[in-house]
Coordinates of C-alpha atoms in Angstrom, one line a residue:
X1 CA 0.0 -0.1 0.0
X2 CA 1.4 3.3 -1.0
X3 CA 0.9 6.3 1.4
X4 CA 1.3 9.8 0.3
X5 CA 1.7 13.1 2.4
X6 CA -1.2 15.2 3.0
X7 CA -1.7 17.6 0.1
X8 CA -1.5 20.8 2.3
X9 CA -0.8 23.6 0.1
X10 CA -1.0 27.5 0.9
X11 CA -4.0 29.3 -0.4
X12 CA -1.8 31.5 -2.5
X13 CA -0.5 28.4 -4.5
X14 CA -4.0 27.3 -5.1
X15 CA -5.1 30.5 -6.1
X16 CA -2.2 30.9 -8.7
X17 CA -2.9 27.6 -10.1
X18 CA -6.4 28.3 -10.5
X19 CA -5.6 31.5 -12.3
X20 CA -2.9 29.9 -14.6
X21 CA -5.6 27.2 -15.6
X22 CA -8.2 29.8 -16.0
X23 CA -6.1 31.8 -18.4
X24 CA -5.3 28.6 -20.4
X25 CA -8.8 27.6 -20.8
X26 CA -10.2 31.1 -21.4
X27 CA -7.7 31.7 -24.0
X28 CA -8.9 28.8 -26.0
X29 CA -12.6 29.2 -25.5
X30 CA -13.0 32.9 -25.7
X31 CA -13.2 33.0 -29.6
X32 CA -13.5 36.8 -30.0
X33 CA -9.8 37.0 -29.0
X34 CA -8.5 35.3 -32.0
X35 CA -11.4 35.3 -34.7
X36 CA -9.4 37.7 -36.9
X37 CA -7.8 37.4 -40.2
X38 CA -5.2 40.0 -39.6
X39 CA -2.3 40.2 -38.6
X40 CA -0.9 37.5 -40.7
X41 CA 2.5 35.8 -40.2
X42 CA 3.5 34.7 -43.8
X43 CA 0.6 33.2 -45.4
X44 CA -1.1 32.0 -42.1
X45 CA -3.8 34.3 -40.6
X46 CA -3.9 35.3 -37.0
X47 CA -6.3 32.5 -36.0
X48 CA -3.9 29.8 -36.9
X49 CA -0.6 30.9 -35.4
X50 CA -2.6 31.9 -32.2
X51 CA -3.7 28.4 -31.7
X52 CA -0.4 27.0 -32.6
X53 CA 1.3 29.3 -30.0
X54 CA -1.4 28.4 -27.5
X55 CA -0.7 24.8 -27.4
X56 CA 2.8 25.0 -26.0
X57 CA 1.9 27.8 -23.6
X58 CA -1.1 25.7 -22.2
X59 CA 1.2 22.7 -21.8
X60 CA 3.8 24.8 -20.1
X61 CA 1.2 26.3 -17.8
X62 CA -0.2 22.7 -17.0
X63 CA 3.4 21.6 -16.2
X64 CA 4.0 24.6 -13.7
X65 CA 0.7 23.9 -12.0
X66 CA 1.8 20.3 -11.6
X67 CA 5.1 21.1 -10.3
X68 CA 3.3 23.5 -7.7
X69 CA 0.6 21.0 -6.6
X70 CA 2.9 17.8 -6.4
X71 CA 3.6 16.2 -3.1
X72 CA 6.4 13.9 -1.9
X73 CA 5.5 10.5 -1.0
X74 CA 5.1 9.8 2.8
X75 CA 8.1 7.8 4.4
X76 CA 6.8 4.1 4.9
X77 CA 6.4 3.2 8.5
X78 CA 9.0 1.8 10.6
X79 CA 9.5 -2.1 10.5
X80 CA 7.7 -2.4 7.1
X81 CA 10.8 -1.8 5.0
X82 CA 11.5 -5.5 4.7
X83 CA 8.1 -6.7 4.0
X84 CA 8.2 -6.2 0.4
X85 CA 11.5 -8.3 0.2
X86 CA 10.0 -11.4 1.8
X87 CA 7.7 -12.2 -0.9

């Protein structure tokens, strides 16, 4: 059985994670932000390169949120270190 440390995080970390994830979701779902033909980057209208930039930005934000919220596994209780080796 795996035991994990209790996920107690400060409210500031939880609020910052919520804001980062909200920015990522709203950036994709609020269409008036990117529903434009101009400016163009080469032959691509704004809509396409906005979406292509949004993917790595969202992935980076999710990775940062993961790093902020992850917890270290709790240490195993004493006396149970050898239990797994006997089997």
